[in-house]
CSV table of C-alpha atoms in Angstrom, one decimal:
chain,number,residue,atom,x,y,z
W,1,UNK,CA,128.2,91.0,96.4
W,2,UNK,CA,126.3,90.2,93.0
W,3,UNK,CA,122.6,90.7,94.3
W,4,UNK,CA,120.5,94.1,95.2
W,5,UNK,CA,120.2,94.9,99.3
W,6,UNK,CA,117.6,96.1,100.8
W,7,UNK,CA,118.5,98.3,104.4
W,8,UNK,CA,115.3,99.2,106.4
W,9,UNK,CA,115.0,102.7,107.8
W,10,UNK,CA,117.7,104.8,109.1
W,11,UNK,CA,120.0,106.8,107.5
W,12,UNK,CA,121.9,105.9,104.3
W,13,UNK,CA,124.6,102.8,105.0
W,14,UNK,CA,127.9,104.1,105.9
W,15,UNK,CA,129.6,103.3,102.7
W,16,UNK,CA,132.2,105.7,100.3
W,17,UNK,CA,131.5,106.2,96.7
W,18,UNK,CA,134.1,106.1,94.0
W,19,UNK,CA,133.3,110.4,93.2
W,20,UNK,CA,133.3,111.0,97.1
W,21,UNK,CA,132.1,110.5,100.7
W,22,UNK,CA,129.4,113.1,100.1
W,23,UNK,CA,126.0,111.8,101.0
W,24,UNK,CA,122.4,113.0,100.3
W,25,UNK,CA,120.5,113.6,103.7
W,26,UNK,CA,117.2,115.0,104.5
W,27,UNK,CA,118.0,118.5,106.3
W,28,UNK,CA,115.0,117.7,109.2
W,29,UNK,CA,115.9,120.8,110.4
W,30,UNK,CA,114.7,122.8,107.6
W,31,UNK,CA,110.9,123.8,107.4
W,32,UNK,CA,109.8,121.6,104.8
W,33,UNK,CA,111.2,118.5,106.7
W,34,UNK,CA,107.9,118.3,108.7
W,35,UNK,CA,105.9,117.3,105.5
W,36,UNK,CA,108.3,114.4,104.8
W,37,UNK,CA,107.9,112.4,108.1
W,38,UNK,CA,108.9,109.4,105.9
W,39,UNK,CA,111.6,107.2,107.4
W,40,UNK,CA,114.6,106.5,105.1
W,41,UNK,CA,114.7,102.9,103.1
W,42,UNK,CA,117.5,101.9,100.9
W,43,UNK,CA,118.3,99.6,98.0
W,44,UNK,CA,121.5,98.7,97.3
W,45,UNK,CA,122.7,97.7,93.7
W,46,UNK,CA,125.9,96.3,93.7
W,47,UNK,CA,128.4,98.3,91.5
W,48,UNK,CA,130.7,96.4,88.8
W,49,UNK,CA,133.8,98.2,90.4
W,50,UNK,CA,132.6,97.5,94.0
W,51,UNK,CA,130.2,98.5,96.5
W,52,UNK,CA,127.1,99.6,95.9
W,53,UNK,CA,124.9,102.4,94.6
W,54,UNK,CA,122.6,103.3,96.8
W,55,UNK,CA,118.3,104.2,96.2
W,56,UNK,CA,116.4,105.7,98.4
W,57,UNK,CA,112.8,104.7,99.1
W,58,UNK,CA,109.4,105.6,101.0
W,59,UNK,CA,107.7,102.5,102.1
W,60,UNK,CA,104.6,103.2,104.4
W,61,UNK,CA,101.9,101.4,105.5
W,62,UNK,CA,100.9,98.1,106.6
W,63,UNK,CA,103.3,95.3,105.0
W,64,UNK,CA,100.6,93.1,103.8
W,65,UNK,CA,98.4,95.5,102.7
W,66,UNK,CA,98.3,96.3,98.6
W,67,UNK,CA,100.8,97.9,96.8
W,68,UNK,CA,101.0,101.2,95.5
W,69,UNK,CA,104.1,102.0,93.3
W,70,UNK,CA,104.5,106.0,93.4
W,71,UNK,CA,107.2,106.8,90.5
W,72,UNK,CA,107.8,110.5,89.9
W,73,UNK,CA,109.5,112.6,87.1
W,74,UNK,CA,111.5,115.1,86.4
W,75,UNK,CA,112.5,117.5,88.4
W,76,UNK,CA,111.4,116.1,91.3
W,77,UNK,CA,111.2,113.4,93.5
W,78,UNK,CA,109.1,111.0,96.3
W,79,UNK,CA,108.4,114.7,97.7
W,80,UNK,CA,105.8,115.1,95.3
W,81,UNK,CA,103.9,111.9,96.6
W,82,UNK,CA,104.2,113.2,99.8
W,83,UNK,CA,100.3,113.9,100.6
W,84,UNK,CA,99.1,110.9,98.5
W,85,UNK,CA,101.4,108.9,100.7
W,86,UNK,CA,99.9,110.4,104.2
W,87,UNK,CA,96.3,110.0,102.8
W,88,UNK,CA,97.0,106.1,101.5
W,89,UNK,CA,99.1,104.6,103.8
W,90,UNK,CA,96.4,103.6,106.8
W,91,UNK,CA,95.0,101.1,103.8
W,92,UNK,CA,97.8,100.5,101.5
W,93,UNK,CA,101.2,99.9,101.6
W,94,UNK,CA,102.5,102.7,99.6
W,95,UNK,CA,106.5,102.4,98.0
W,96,UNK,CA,108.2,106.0,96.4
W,97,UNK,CA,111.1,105.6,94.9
W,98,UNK,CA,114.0,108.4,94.0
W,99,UNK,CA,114.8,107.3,90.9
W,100,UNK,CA,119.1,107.2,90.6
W,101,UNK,CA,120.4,110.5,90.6
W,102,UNK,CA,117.2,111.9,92.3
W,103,UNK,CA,116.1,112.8,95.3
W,104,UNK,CA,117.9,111.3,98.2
W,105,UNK,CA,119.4,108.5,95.8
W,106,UNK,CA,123.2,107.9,94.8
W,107,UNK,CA,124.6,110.7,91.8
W,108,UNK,CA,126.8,108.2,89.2
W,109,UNK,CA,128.0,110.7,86.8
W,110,UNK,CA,128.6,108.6,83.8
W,111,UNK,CA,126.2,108.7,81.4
W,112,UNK,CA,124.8,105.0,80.5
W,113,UNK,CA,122.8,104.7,83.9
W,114,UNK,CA,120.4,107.4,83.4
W,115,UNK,CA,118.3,105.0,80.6
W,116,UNK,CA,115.2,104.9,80.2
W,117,UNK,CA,115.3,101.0,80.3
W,118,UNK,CA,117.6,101.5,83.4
W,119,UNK,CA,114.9,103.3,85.2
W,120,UNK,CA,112.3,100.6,84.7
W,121,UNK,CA,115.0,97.6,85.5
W,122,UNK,CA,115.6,99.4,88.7
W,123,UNK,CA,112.2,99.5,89.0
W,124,UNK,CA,111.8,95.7,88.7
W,125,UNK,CA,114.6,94.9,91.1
W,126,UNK,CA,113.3,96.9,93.9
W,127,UNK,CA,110.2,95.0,93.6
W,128,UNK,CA,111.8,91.8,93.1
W,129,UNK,CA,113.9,92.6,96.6
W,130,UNK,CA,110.8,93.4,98.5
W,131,UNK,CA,108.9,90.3,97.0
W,132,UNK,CA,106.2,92.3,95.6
W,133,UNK,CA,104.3,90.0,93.5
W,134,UNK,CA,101.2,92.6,92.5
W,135,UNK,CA,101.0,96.0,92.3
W,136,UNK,CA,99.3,99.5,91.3
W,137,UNK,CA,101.5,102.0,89.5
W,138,UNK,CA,101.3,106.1,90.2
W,139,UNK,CA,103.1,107.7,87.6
W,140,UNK,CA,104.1,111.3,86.6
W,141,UNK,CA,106.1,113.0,84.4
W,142,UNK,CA,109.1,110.6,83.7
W,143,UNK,CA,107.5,108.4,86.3
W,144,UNK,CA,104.6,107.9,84.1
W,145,UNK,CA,106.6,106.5,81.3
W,146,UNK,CA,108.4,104.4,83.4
W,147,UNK,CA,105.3,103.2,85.0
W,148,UNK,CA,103.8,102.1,81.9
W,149,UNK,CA,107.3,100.0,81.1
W,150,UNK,CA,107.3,98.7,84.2
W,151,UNK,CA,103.3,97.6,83.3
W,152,UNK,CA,104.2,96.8,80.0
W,153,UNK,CA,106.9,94.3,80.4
W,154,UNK,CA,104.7,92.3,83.0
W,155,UNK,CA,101.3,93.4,82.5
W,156,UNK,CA,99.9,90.5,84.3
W,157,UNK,CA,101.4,91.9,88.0
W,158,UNK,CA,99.9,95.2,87.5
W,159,UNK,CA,96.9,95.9,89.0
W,160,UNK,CA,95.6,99.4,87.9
W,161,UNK,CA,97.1,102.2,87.0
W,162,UNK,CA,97.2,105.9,87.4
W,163,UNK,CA,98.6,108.5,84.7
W,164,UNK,CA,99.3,112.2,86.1
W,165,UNK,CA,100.9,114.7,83.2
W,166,UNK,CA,102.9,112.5,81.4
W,167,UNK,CA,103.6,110.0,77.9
W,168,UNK,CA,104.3,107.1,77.3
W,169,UNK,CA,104.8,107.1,74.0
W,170,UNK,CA,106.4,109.4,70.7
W,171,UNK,CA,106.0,112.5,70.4
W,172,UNK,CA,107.6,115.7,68.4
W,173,UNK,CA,106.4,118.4,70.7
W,174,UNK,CA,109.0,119.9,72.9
W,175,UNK,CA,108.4,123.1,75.1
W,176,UNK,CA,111.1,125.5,74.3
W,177,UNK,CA,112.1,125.5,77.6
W,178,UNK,CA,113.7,122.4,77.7
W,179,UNK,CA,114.5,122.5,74.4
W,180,UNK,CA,117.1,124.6,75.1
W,181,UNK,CA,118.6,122.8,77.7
W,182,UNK,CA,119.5,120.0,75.4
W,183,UNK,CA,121.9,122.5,73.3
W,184,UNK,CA,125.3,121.0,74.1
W,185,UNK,CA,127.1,123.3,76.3
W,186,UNK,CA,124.3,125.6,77.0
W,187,UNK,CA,122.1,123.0,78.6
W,188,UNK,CA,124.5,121.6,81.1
W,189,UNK,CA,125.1,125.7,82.2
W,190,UNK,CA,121.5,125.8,82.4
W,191,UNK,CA,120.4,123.2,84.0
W,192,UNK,CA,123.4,121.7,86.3
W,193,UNK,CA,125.2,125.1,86.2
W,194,UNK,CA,122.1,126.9,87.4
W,195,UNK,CA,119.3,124.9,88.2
W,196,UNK,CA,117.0,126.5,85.9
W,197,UNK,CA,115.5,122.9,85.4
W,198,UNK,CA,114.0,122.8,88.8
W,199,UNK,CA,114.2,126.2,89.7
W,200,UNK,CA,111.9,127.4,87.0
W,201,UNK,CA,109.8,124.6,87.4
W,202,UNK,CA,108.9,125.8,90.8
W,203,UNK,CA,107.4,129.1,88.9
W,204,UNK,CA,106.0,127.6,86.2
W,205,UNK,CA,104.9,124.1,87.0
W,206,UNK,CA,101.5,124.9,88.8
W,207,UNK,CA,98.6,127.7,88.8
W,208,UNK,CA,98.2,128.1,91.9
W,209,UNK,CA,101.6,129.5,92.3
W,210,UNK,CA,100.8,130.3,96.2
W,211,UNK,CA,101.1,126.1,96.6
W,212,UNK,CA,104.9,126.2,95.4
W,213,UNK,CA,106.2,129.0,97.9
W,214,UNK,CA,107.9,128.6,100.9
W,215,UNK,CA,108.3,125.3,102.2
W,216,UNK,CA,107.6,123.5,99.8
W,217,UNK,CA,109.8,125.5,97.1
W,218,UNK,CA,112.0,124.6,99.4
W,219,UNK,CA,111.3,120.8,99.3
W,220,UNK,CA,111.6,120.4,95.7
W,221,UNK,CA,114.8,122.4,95.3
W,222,UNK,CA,116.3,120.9,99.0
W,223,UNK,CA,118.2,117.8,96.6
W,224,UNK,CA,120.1,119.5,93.7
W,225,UNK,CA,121.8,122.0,95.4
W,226,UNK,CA,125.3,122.0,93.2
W,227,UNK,CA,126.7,120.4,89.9
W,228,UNK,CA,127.4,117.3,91.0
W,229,UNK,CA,123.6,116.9,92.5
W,230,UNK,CA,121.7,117.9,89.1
W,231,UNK,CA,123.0,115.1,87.3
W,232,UNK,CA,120.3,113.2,86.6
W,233,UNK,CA,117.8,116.0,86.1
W,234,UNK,CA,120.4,117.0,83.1
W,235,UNK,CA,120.4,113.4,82.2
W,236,UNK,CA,116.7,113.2,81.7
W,237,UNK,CA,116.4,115.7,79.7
W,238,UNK,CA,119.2,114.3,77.5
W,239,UNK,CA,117.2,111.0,77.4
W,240,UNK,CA,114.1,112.2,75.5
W,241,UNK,CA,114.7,110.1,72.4
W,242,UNK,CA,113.7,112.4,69.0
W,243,UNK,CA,115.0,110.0,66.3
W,244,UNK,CA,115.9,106.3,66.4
W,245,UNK,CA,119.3,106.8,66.6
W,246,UNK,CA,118.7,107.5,70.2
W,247,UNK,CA,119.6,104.9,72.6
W,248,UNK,CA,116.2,105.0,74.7
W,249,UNK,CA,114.1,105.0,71.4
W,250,UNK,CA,114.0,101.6,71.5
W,251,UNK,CA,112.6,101.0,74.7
W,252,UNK,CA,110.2,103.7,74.0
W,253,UNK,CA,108.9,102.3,70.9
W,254,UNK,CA,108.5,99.2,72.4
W,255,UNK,CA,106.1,100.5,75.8
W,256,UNK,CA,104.3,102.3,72.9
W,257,UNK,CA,103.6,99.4,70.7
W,258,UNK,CA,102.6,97.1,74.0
W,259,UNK,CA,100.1,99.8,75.6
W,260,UNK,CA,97.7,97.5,74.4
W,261,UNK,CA,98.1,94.7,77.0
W,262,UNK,CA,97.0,97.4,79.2
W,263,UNK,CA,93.2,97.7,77.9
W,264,UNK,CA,92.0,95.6,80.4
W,265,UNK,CA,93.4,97.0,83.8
W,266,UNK,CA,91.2,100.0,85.8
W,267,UNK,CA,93.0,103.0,84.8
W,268,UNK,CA,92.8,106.6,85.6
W,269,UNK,CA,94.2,110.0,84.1
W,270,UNK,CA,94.3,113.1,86.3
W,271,UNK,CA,95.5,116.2,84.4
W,272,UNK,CA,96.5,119.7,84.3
W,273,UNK,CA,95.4,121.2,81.1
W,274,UNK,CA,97.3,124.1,82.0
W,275,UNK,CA,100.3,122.1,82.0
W,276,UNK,CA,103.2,123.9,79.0
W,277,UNK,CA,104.6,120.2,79.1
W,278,UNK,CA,102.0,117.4,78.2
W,279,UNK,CA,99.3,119.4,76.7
W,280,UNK,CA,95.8,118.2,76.5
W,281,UNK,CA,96.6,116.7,73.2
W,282,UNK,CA,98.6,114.1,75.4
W,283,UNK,CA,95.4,113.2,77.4
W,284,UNK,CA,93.8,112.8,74.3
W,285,UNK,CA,96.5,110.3,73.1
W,286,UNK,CA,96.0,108.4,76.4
W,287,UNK,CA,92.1,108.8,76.2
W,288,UNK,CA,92.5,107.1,72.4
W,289,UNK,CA,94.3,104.3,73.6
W,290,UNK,CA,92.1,103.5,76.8
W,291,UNK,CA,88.7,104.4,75.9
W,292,UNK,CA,87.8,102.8,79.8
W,293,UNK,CA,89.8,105.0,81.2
W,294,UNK,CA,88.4,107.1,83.8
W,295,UNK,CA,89.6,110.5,83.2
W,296,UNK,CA,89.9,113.8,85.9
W,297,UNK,CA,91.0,117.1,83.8
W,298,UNK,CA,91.4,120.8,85.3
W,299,UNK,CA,91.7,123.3,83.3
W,300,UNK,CA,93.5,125.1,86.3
W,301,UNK,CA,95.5,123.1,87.1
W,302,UNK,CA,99.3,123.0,85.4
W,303,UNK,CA,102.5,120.5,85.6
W,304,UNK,CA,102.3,119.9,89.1
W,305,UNK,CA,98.6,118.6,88.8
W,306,UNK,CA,99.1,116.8,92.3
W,307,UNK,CA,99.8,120.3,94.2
W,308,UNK,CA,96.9,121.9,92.2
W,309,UNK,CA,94.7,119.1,92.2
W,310,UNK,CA,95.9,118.3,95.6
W,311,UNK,CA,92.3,118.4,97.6
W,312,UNK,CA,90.5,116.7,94.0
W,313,UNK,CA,93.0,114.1,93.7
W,314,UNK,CA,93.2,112.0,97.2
W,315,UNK,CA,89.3,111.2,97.2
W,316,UNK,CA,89.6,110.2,93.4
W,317,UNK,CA,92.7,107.9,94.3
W,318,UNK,CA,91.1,106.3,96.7
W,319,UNK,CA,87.8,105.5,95.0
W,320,UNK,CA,90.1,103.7,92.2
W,321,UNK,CA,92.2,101.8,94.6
W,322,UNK,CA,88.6,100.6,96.4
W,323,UNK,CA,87.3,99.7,93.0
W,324,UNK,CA,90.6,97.6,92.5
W,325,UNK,CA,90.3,96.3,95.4
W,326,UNK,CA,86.7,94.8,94.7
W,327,UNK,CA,88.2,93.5,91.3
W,328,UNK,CA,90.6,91.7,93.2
W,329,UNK,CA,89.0,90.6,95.8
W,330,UNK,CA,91.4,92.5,97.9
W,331,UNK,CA,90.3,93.1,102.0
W,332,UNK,CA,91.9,96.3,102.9
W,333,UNK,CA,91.7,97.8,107.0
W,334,UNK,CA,89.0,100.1,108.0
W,335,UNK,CA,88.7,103.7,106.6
W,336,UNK,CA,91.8,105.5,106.4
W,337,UNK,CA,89.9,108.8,107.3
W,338,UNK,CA,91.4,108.8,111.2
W,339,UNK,CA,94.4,108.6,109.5
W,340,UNK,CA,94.2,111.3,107.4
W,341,UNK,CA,92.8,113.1,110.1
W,342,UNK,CA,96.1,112.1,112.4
W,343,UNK,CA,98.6,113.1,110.2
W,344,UNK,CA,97.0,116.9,109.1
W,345,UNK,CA,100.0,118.4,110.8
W,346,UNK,CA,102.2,116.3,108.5
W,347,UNK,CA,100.7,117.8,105.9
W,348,UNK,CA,99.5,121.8,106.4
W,349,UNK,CA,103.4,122.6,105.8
W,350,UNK,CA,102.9,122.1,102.0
């Protein structure tokens, strides 16, 4: 068993991890369950002390159609794609990952598999398992440094790409806020100890702070309920490399100094200039690097941009993908308007 798996819909494989039987389910009873009408896929990377760690993924939409790669940061996970996923998935074939230790995906506690590089090989192999030749990436947060070295490592696969909130490159700023919660000790407390990660991202990570109450609060907190859950959201804040004694300074050096064989592909940037995290001055980097760019900023808009933004962003997503599309010489299926229409209900819980 030396080779990823790929289990189509259903629930998680019946399998025992080495740390426990415990799995990670969607609670469909709970409210915010209606807004995630996703059936379950599952990738299975084979483990060097047997079995397999198990990936969770959204895959939606016609099997031929094009590609979107949806790959979100931290704290969240493919929750936060959810309405992009209902608006796109009539023309597209739309793929959300929880990245390991996220979301509905498998907890390893140790520490090596929560790498930046390991994101973006994971990345690959899910790809490679589906046969995915082309792709457009949809990155935010973590998920937008991943999806640029994901791009950056085979440039010529890549389609387009969108760039919500995010970096992909160094930087010195650091919010206080998660500064603290990389103080030995004091962060793990923090952020596995009492979820302040995710739980204060919930208050501070949009504007509109009517759009994170409820249901969807609810959503976003639903998969790091305990210690053992918040691993990787710990992990990810660990794995901000500040000096090159890092181990993930590397890799990010590297993305940075191949952004370049980017220049060419249709590329957007939707941002929340409210956003405490990546500032407007990371736009700007962005903007500096990709003069082409087409670029969406709200200035009320924070973190979150795609909850804010949520009514600005879908039209503006889809005129890129058509535009793509047209580059490619791509034939997608009729308007996805019925389908948007269709799956409202889907969508009015968040």
């Amino acid at each position: 068993m030396n080779h990823a798996v790929i289990v189509a819909t259903g629930e998680r494989p019946p399998e025992t991890r080495p740390d426990g039987p415990r799995e990670i389910v969607v609670p469909r009873q709970q409210p915010w369950a209606d807004a995630y009408p996703f059936p379950a896929h599952w990738l299975g990377l084979p483990r060097a002390a047997g079995g397999r760690t198990w990936l969770h993924f959204v895959d939606e939409g016609p099997p031929d159609a094009p590609v979107i790669v949806f790959l979100h940061g931290n704290p969240t996970w493919s929750w936060y794609w959810r309405h992009l996923i209902v608006a796109l998935r009539e023309r597209y074939r739309c793929i959300a990952l929880d990245h390991l230790g996220m979301g509905l995906s498998d907890r390893p506690q140790d520490d090596d598999s929560y790498r930046l590089a390991g994101h973006i090989d994971r990345v690959h192999v899910l790809l490679t398992a589906l046969g995915i030749q082309r792709y457009r990436l949809v990155g935010h947060d973590w998920g937008g440094c991943i999806a640029a070295g994901v791009a950056t490592r085979e440039p010529a696969r890549v389609d387009g790409i969108v760039w919500m909130n995010t970096a992909a490159f160094r930087s010195t700023f650091m919010p206080w806020s998660i500064a603290v919660c990389r103080i030995p000790g004091v962060g793990a407390l923090a952020v596995r100890g009492l979820n302040a990660f995710a739980g204060v991202a919930t208050l501070r990570a949009t504007k509109k702070h009517e759009r994170l109450r409820g249901a969807v609060r609810q959503g976003y907190l639903a998969p790091y309920g305990n210690w053992h859950d918040r691993v990787a959201t710990h992990r990810f804040v660990l794995d901000i490399p500040r000096d090159p004694s890092h181990p993930s300074w590397g890799e990010l050096m590297s993305i940075e100094q191949n952004l370049s064989t980017l220049k060419d592909k249709p590329i957007a940037l939707f941002w929340g200039d409210a956003d405490f995290c990546f500032t407007p001055a990371f736009r700007k980097r962005f903007e500096a690097e990709f003069p082409a760019a087409k670029v969406h900023a709200w200035a009320d808009c924070g973190h979150y941009v795609a909850e804010d933004a949520r009514e600005r962003i879908e039209p503006l997503v889809r005129d890129l993908m058509a535009h793509v599309d047209a580059l490619t010489g791509v034939a997608t299926s009729p308007s996805a308007s019925s389908a948007t229409t269709a799956d409202t209900s889907a969508s009015k819980a968040a």
